[in-house]
Coordinates of C-alpha atoms in Angstrom, one line a residue:
E13 CA -17.8 10.1 17.5
S14 CA -17.5 6.5 16.4
G15 CA -20.3 7.0 13.9
G16 CA -18.5 10.0 12.4
E17 CA -15.3 8.0 12.2
F18 CA -17.3 5.2 10.5
Q19 CA -18.7 7.6 7.9
W20 CA -15.3 9.1 7.3
L21 CA -13.8 5.6 6.8
N22 CA -16.7 4.8 4.4
G23 CA -16.0 8.0 2.4
Q24 CA -12.3 7.1 2.2
L25 CA -13.0 3.6 1.1
E26 CA -15.4 4.8 -1.7
R27 CA -12.7 7.3 -2.9
I28 CA -10.1 4.5 -2.9
G29 CA -12.4 2.3 -4.8
E30 CA -12.9 4.9 -7.5
N31 CA -9.1 5.2 -7.8
R32 CA -8.7 1.5 -8.0
R33 CA -11.3 1.2 -10.8
A34 CA -9.4 3.8 -12.8
V35 CA -6.1 2.0 -12.2
K36 CA -7.6 -1.4 -13.4
Q37 CA -7.6 0.1 -16.9
I38 CA -3.8 0.4 -16.9
V39 CA -2.0 0.4 -20.2
A40 CA 1.5 1.0 -18.9
W41 CA 3.8 0.5 -15.9
R42 CA 6.4 2.7 -14.3
L43 CA 9.7 1.2 -13.4
R44 CA 12.3 2.7 -11.1
L45 CA 15.8 1.3 -11.7
G46 CA 18.4 2.5 -9.3
R47 CA 21.2 1.7 -6.9
L48 CA 23.0 3.4 -4.1
P49 CA 26.5 2.6 -2.9
A50 CA 26.5 0.1 0.0
T51 CA 28.2 2.8 2.2
H52 CA 24.9 4.8 2.1
A53 CA 23.0 2.5 4.5
T54 CA 20.8 5.3 6.0
E55 CA 19.7 6.5 2.6
R56 CA 19.1 2.9 1.4
V57 CA 16.8 2.3 4.3
A58 CA 14.9 5.6 3.8
I59 CA 14.4 4.8 0.1
W60 CA 13.3 1.3 0.8
R61 CA 10.7 2.6 3.3
K62 CA 9.4 5.1 0.8
L63 CA 9.2 2.4 -1.9
K64 CA 7.3 0.2 0.5
K65 CA 4.9 3.0 1.5
S66 CA 4.3 3.8 -2.2
G67 CA 3.1 0.3 -2.8
A68 CA 5.9 -0.5 -5.3
I69 CA 6.9 -4.1 -5.8
Q70 CA 10.4 -5.3 -6.5
I71 CA 10.6 -7.4 -9.6
Q72 CA 14.4 -7.7 -9.8
T73 CA 17.4 -6.4 -7.8
S74 CA 17.1 -2.6 -7.8
T75 CA 14.0 -2.7 -10.0
Y76 CA 10.7 -1.6 -8.7
V77 CA 7.4 -1.2 -10.5
L78 CA 4.2 0.7 -10.0
P79 CA 1.1 1.3 -12.2
D80 CA 1.7 4.3 -14.4
D81 CA -0.4 7.2 -13.3
P82 CA 0.5 10.8 -12.2
P83 CA 0.7 10.3 -8.4
R84 CA 2.9 7.2 -8.7
Y85 CA 5.1 8.8 -11.3
E86 CA 5.6 11.8 -9.0
A87 CA 6.6 9.4 -6.1
F88 CA 9.1 7.7 -8.4
Q89 CA 10.5 11.0 -9.6
W90 CA 11.0 12.1 -6.0
L91 CA 12.8 8.9 -5.1
T92 CA 14.9 9.0 -8.3
Q93 CA 16.1 12.5 -7.4
H94 CA 16.7 11.5 -3.8
I95 CA 18.9 8.5 -5.0
R96 CA 20.9 10.8 -7.3
D97 CA 21.3 13.4 -4.5
A98 CA 22.7 10.6 -2.3
G99 CA 25.3 9.7 -4.9
G100 CA 23.5 6.8 -6.6
D101 CA 22.2 6.1 -10.0
A102 CA 18.5 6.0 -10.9
T103 CA 16.3 5.9 -14.0
L104 CA 12.6 5.9 -14.6
V105 CA 11.1 3.9 -17.4
R106 CA 7.6 3.7 -18.7
A107 CA 6.7 0.4 -20.3
K108 CA 3.5 -1.1 -21.7
E109 CA 5.0 -4.6 -21.3
I110 CA 7.7 -6.1 -19.1
D111 CA 9.4 -9.1 -20.5
G112 CA 8.6 -12.1 -18.3
F113 CA 5.7 -10.4 -16.4
S114 CA 2.3 -10.3 -17.9
S115 CA 0.0 -7.6 -16.5
D116 CA -2.0 -10.3 -14.8
R117 CA 1.1 -11.6 -13.1
L118 CA 2.1 -8.1 -12.0
I119 CA -1.3 -7.6 -10.5
E120 CA -1.0 -10.9 -8.7
L121 CA 2.3 -9.7 -7.2
F122 CA 0.8 -6.5 -6.1
N123 CA -2.1 -8.3 -4.5
A124 CA 0.2 -10.8 -2.8
A125 CA 2.3 -7.9 -1.3
R126 CA -0.8 -6.2 0.0
A127 CA -2.2 -9.6 1.3
R128 CA 1.0 -10.0 3.5
E129 CA 0.5 -6.5 4.9
Y130 CA -3.2 -7.1 5.6
A131 CA -2.3 -10.4 7.3
L132 CA -0.1 -8.6 9.7
L133 CA -2.9 -6.2 10.6
R134 CA -5.3 -9.1 10.9
E135 CA -3.0 -10.7 13.5
M136 CA -2.8 -7.4 15.4
L137 CA -6.7 -7.4 15.5
R138 CA -6.8 -10.8 17.3
P139 CA -7.1 -9.3 20.8
F140 CA -10.1 -7.2 19.6
T141 CA -12.0 -10.2 18.0
A142 CA -11.2 -12.5 21.0
T143 CA -13.0 -10.4 23.6
A144 CA -16.1 -8.3 23.6
S145 CA -14.7 -5.7 26.1
R146 CA -13.0 -2.8 24.5
T147 CA -10.7 -1.0 26.9
S148 CA -9.3 2.5 26.2
K149 CA -5.8 0.9 25.8
L150 CA -7.2 -1.3 23.0
G151 CA -9.1 1.6 21.5
G152 CA -5.8 3.5 20.9
K153 CA -4.3 0.4 19.4
L154 CA -7.4 0.0 17.2
D155 CA -7.0 3.6 16.0
R156 CA -3.4 2.9 14.9
I157 CA -4.5 -0.3 13.1
R158 CA -7.2 1.7 11.3
K159 CA -4.6 4.2 10.2
Q160 CA -2.3 1.5 9.0
F161 CA -5.2 -0.1 7.1
R162 CA -6.0 3.2 5.4
E163 CA -2.3 3.5 4.4
I164 CA -2.3 0.0 2.9
R165 CA -5.6 0.6 1.1
E166 CA -4.0 3.7 -0.6
A167 CA -1.4 1.3 -2.1
D168 CA -3.8 -1.5 -2.8
F169 CA -4.2 -0.6 -6.5
F170 CA -6.0 -3.8 -7.5
D171 CA -8.4 -4.4 -4.6
S172 CA -6.8 -7.3 -2.9
P173 CA -9.4 -9.7 -1.5
K174 CA -7.6 -9.7 1.8
G175 CA -8.2 -6.0 2.1
R176 CA -12.0 -6.4 1.6
D177 CA -11.9 -9.2 4.3
L178 CA -10.1 -7.0 6.8
E179 CA -12.4 -4.1 6.0
L180 CA -15.4 -6.2 7.1
V181 CA -13.6 -7.1 10.3
L182 CA -12.9 -3.5 11.1
R183 CA -16.5 -2.5 10.3
K184 CA -17.7 -5.2 12.7
L185 CA -15.4 -3.9 15.4
E186 CA -16.8 -0.4 15.0
R187 CA -20.3 -1.5 15.9
P188 CA -21.2 -0.9 19.5
A189 CA -20.6 -4.0 21.6
A190 CA -23.9 -5.7 22.8
T191 CA -24.6 -5.2 26.5

């Protein structure tokens, strides 16, 4: 089963790589401007979580940015409607340039955000890399880490070097332990 899982992960990573290569040719960005009243704490947390999962980065208070492509536009549309339904204000903007942020700088910010997420996963992998024995308890935890890795990779639009490093560690852990 581990071999099948490895093949599936490779297929996913190849697909993500194809998506990332397409995104590197960005000519525009999608900005989501919005605010919710402070009294709507539950909605604010839910929206923040969705923004984080989408891979959006915050560039100013209440201003988030994503590369402009259909799936991300759809995510921002959904969030915009959710904010409005909760009594807030939200606007979507498509921009080729963002004053004060070159495309290279925005890509750096995206990569830095993903690097922080990968670092947390890397820390979670420490028990696996410190010992050669793999218990079933650790196996379940490793499966959760793999799932989180795949979720982060989906939002790693610019192929963060930390993601490639973590991918190598995960592949090494998938190899059968020497007996």
